[in-house]
PDB file of C-alpha atoms in Angstrom:
ATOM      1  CA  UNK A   1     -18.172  11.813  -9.063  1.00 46.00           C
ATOM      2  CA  UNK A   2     -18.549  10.419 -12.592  1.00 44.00           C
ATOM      3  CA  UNK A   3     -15.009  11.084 -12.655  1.00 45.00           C
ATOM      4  CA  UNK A   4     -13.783   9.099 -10.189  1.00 44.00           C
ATOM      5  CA  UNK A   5     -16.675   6.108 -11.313  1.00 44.00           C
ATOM      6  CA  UNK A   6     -14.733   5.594 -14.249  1.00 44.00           C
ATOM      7  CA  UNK A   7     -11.283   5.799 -12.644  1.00 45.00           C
ATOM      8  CA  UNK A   8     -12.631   3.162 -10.642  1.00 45.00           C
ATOM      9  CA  UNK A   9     -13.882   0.731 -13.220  1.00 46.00           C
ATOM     10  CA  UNK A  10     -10.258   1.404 -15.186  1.00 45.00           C
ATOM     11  CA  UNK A  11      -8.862   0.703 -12.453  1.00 47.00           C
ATOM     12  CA  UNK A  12     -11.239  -2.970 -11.767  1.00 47.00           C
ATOM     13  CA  UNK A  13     -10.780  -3.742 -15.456  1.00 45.00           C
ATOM     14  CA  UNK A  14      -7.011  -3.312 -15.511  1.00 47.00           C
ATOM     15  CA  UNK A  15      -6.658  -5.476 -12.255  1.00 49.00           C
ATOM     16  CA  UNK A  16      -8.870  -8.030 -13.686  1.00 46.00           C
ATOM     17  CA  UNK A  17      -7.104  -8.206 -17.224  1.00 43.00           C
ATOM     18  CA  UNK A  18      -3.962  -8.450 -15.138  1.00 43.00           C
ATOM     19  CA  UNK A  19      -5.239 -11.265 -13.403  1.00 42.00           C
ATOM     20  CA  UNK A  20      -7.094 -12.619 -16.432  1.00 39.00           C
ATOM     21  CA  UNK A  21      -4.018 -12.634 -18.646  1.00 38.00           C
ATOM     22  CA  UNK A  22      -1.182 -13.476 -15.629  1.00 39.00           C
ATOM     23  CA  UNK A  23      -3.195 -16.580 -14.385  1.00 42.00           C
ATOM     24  CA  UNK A  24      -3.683 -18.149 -17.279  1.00 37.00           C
ATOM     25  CA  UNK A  25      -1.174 -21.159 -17.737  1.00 37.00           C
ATOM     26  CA  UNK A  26       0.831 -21.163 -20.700  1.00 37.00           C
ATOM     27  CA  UNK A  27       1.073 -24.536 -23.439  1.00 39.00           C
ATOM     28  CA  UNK A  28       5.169 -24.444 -23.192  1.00 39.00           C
ATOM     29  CA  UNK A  29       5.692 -23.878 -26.655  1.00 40.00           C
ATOM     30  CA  UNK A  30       6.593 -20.545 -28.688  1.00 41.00           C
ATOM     31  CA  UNK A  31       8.809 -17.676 -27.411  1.00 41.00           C
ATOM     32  CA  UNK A  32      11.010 -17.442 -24.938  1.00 40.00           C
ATOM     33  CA  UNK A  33      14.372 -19.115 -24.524  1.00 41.00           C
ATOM     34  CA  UNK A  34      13.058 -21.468 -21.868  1.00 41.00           C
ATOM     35  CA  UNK A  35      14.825 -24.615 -22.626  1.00 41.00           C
ATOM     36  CA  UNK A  36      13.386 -25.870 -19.029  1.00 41.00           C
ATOM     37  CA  UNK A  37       9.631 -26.471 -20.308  1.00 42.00           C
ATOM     38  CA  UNK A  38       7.085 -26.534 -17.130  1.00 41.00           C
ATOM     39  CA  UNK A  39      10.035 -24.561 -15.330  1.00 41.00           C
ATOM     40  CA  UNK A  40       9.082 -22.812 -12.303  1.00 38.00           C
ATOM     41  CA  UNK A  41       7.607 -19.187 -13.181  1.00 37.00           C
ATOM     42  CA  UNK A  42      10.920 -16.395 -12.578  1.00 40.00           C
ATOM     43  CA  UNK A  43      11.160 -14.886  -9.137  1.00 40.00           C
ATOM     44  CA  UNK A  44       9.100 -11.530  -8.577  1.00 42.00           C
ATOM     45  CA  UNK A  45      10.546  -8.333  -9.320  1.00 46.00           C
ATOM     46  CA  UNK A  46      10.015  -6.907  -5.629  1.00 46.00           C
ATOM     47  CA  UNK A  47      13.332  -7.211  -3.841  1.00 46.00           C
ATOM     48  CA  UNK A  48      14.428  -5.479  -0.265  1.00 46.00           C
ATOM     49  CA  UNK A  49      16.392  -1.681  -1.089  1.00 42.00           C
ATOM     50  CA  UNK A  50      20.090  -1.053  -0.227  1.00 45.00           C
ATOM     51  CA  UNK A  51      19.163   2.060   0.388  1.00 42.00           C
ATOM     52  CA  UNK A  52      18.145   5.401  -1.490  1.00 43.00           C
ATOM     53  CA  UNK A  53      19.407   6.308  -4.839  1.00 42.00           C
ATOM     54  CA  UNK A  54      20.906   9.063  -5.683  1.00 40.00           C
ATOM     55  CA  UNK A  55      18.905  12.356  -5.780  1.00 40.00           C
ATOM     56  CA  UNK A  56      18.912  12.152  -9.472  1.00 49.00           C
ATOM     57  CA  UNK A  57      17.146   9.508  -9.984  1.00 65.00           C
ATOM     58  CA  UNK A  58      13.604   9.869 -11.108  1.00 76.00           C
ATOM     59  CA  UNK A  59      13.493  13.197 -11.543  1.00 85.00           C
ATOM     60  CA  UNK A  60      12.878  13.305 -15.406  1.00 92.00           C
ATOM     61  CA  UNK A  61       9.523  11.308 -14.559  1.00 95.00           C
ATOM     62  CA  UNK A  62       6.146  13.242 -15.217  1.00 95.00           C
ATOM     63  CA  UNK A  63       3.257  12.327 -14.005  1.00 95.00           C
ATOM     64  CA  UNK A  64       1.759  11.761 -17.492  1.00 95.00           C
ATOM     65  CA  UNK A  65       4.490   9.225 -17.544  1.00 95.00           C
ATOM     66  CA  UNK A  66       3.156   6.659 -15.061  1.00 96.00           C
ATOM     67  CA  UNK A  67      -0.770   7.015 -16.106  1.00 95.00           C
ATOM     68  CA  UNK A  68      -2.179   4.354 -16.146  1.00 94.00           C
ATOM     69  CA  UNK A  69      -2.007   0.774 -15.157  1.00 94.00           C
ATOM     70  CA  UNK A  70       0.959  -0.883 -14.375  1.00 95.00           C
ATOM     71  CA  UNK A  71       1.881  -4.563 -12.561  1.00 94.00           C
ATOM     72  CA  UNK A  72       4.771  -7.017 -12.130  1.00 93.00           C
ATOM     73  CA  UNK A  73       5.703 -10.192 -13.619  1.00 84.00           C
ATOM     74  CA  UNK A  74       4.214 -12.088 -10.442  1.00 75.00           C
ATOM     75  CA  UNK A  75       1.339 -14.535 -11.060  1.00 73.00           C
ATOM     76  CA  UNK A  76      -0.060 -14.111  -7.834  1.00 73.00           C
ATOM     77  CA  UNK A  77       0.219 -12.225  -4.256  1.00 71.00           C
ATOM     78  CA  UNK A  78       2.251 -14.867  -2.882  1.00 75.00           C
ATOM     79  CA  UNK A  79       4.953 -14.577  -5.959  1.00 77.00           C
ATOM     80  CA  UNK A  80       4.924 -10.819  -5.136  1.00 83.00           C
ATOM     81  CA  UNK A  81       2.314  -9.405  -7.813  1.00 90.00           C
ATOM     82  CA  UNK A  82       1.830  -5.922  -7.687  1.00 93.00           C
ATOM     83  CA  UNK A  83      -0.595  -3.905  -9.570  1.00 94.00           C
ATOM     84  CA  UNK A  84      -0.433   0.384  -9.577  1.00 96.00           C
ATOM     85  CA  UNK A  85      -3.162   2.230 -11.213  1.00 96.00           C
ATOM     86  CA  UNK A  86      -2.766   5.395 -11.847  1.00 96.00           C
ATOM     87  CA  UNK A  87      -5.481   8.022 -13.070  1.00 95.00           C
ATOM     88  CA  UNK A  88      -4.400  12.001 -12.727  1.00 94.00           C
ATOM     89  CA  UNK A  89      -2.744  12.272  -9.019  1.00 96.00           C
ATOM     90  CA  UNK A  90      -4.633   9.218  -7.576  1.00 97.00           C
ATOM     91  CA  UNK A  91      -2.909   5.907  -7.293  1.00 97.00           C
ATOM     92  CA  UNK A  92      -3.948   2.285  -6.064  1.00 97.00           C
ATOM     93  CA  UNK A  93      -1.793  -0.218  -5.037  1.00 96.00           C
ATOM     94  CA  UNK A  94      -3.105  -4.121  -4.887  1.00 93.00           C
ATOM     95  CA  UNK A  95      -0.322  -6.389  -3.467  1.00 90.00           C
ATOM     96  CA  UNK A  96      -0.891  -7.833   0.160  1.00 86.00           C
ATOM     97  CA  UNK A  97      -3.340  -5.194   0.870  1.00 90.00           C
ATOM     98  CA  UNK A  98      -5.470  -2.407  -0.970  1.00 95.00           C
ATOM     99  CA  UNK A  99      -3.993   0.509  -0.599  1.00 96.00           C
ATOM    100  CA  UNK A 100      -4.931   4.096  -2.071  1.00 97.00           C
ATOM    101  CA  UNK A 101      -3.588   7.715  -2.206  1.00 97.00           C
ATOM    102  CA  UNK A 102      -2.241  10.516  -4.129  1.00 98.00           C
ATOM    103  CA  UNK A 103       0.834  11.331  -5.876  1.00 97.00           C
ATOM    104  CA  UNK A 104       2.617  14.188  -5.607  1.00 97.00           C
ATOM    105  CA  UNK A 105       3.274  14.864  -9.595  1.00 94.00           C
ATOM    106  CA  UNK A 106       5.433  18.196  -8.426  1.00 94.00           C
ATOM    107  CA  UNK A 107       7.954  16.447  -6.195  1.00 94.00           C
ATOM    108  CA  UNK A 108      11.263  15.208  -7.735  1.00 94.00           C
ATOM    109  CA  UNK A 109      11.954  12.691  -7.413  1.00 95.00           C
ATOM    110  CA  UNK A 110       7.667  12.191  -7.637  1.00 96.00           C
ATOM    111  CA  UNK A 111       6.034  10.856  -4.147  1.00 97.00           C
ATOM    112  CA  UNK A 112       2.966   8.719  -3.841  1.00 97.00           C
ATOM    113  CA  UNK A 113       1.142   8.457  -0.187  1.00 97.00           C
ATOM    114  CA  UNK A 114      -1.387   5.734   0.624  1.00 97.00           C
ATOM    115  CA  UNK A 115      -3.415   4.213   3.284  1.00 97.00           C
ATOM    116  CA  UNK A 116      -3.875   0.566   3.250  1.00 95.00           C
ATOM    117  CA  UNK A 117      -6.836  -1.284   4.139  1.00 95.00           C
ATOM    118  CA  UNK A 118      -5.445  -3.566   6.973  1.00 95.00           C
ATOM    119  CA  UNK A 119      -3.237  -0.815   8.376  1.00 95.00           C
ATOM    120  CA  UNK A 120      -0.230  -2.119   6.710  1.00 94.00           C
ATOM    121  CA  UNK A 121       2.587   0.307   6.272  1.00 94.00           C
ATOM    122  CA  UNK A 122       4.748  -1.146   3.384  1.00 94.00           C
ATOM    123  CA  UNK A 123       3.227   0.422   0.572  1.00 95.00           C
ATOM    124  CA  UNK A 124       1.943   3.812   2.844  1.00 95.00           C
ATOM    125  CA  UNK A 125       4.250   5.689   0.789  1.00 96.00           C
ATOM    126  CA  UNK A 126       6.567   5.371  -2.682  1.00 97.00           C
ATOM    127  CA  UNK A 127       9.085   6.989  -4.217  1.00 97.00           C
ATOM    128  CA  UNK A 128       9.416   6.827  -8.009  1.00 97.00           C
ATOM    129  CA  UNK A 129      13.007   5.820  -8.875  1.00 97.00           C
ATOM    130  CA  UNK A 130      12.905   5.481 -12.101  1.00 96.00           C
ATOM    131  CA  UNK A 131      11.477   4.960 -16.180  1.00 96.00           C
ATOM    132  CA  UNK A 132      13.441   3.168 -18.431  1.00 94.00           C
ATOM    133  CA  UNK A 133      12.496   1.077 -21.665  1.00 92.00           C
ATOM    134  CA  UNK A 134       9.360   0.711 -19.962  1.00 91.00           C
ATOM    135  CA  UNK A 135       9.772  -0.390 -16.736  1.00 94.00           C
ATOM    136  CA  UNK A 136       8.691   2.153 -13.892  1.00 96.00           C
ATOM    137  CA  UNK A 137      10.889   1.508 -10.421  1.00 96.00           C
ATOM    138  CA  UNK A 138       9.287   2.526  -7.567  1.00 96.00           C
ATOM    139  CA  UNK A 139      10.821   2.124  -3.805  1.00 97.00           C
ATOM    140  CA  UNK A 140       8.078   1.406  -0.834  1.00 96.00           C
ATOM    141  CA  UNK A 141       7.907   3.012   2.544  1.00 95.00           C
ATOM    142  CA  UNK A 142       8.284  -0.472   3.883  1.00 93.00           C
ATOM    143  CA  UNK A 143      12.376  -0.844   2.176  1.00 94.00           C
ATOM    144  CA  UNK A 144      11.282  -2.796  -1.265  1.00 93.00           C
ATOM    145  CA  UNK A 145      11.779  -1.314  -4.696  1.00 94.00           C
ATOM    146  CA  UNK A 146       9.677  -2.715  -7.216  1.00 94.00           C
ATOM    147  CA  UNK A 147      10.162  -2.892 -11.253  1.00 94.00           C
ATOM    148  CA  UNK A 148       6.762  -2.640 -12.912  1.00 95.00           C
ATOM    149  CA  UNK A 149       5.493  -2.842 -16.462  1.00 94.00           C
ATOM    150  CA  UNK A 150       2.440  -1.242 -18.456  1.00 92.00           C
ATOM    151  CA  UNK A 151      -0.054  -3.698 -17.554  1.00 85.00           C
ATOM    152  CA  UNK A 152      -2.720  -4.332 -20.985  1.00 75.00           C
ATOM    153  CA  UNK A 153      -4.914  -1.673 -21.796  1.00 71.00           C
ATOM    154  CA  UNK A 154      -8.271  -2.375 -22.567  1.00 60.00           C
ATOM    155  CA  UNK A 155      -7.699  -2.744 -26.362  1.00 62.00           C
ATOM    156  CA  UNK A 156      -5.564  -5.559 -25.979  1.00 62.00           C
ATOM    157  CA  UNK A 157      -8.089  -8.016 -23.885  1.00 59.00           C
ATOM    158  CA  UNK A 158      -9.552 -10.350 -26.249  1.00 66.00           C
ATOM    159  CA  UNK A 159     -13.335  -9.804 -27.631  1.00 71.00           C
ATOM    160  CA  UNK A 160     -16.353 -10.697 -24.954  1.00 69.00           C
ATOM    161  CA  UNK A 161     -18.691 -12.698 -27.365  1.00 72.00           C
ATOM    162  CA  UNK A 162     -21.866 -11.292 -27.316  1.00 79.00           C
ATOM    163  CA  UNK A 163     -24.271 -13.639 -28.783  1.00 82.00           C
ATOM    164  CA  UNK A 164     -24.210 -16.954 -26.546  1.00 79.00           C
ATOM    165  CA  UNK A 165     -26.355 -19.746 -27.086  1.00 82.00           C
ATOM    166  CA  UNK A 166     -29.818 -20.158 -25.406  1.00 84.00           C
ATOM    167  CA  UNK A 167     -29.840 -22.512 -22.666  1.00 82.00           C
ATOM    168  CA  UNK A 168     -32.312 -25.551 -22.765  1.00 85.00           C
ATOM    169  CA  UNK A 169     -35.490 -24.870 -20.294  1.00 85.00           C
ATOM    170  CA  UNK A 170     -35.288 -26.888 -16.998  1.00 82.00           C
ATOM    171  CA  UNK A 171     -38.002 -28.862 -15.432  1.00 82.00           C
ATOM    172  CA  UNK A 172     -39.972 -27.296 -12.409  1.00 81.00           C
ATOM    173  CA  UNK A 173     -38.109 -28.626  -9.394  1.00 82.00           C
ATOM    174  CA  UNK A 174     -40.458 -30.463  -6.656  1.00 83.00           C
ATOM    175  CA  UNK A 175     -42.088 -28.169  -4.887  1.00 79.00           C
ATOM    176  CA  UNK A 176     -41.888 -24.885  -6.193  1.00 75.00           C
ATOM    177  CA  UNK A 177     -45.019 -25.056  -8.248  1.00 69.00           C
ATOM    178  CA  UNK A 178     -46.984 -21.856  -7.575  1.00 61.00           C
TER     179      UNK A 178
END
């Protein structure tokens, strides 16, 4: 049970840095060769399948390989964000729905089953395709492969100050006096 507790809070903290670090807007300047500045954010990494791959494919992949948290370049649902958590053969999948399962760490190429919240079948099952220079490929039950990277582990959010300032008291609002 405490197990699974902390699986669960990895799993809250790595979808929040996600979100924390994805949604904030950047100043424009420094790195990248974006010549555009402001440009649109690039397309998301989910795109429809033409089909399996070859039986090959993905069959070098452990499951110690995909531990862990993992997301796309999205900013958001709507720009096809996907975040993966994986801890031991459990896996969550947040995208349009929340979705959770197992993954088969013996198959090869390696198989993940879920059930979604809403009922939602496109992410019911995956099939790992691939891990190459970082980037995990997984194809959906629903025809979509997406390309996901290590999302930030908890050493690389930014320090939570822990001292803040006291607040000034407040008067007693009107009628509340005891």
């Amino acid at each position: 049970m405490r197990t699974r507790a902390r699986w669960a809070g990895t799993c809250a903290a790595a979808a929040a840095a996600a979100l924390l670090l994805t949604g904030c807007g950047g100043d424009g300047g420094g790195g990248g060769d974006d010549d555009a500045g402001g440009a649109t954010p690039p397309p998301a990494t989910t795109q429809p399948s033409d089909g399996p791959s070859g039986p090959e494919e993905g069959d070098d992949v452990t499951l110690e390989d995909i531990q862990g948290g993992w997301m796309t370049e999205g900013l958001h649902v709507d720009e096809g964000l996907v975040i993966l958590a994986v801890f031991e053969n459990s896996v969550t999948v947040s995208a349009e729905a929340a979705c959770s399962g197992t993954v088969d760490g013996a198959a090869r190429p390696m198989t993940m089953k879920l059930a979604c919240d809403d009922g939602s079948t496109d992410f019911a099952g995956g099939t790992v395709r691939s891990l190459t220079d970082g980037k995990l490929t997984v194809e959906w039950a629903g025809g979509e492969t997406t390309v996901l990277s290590r999302s930030p582990g908890l050493e690389d959010l930014p320090e939570v100050p822990t001292e803040l300032p006291d607040l000034p008291e407040s008067p007693d609002l009107p009628g509340t006096e005891s």
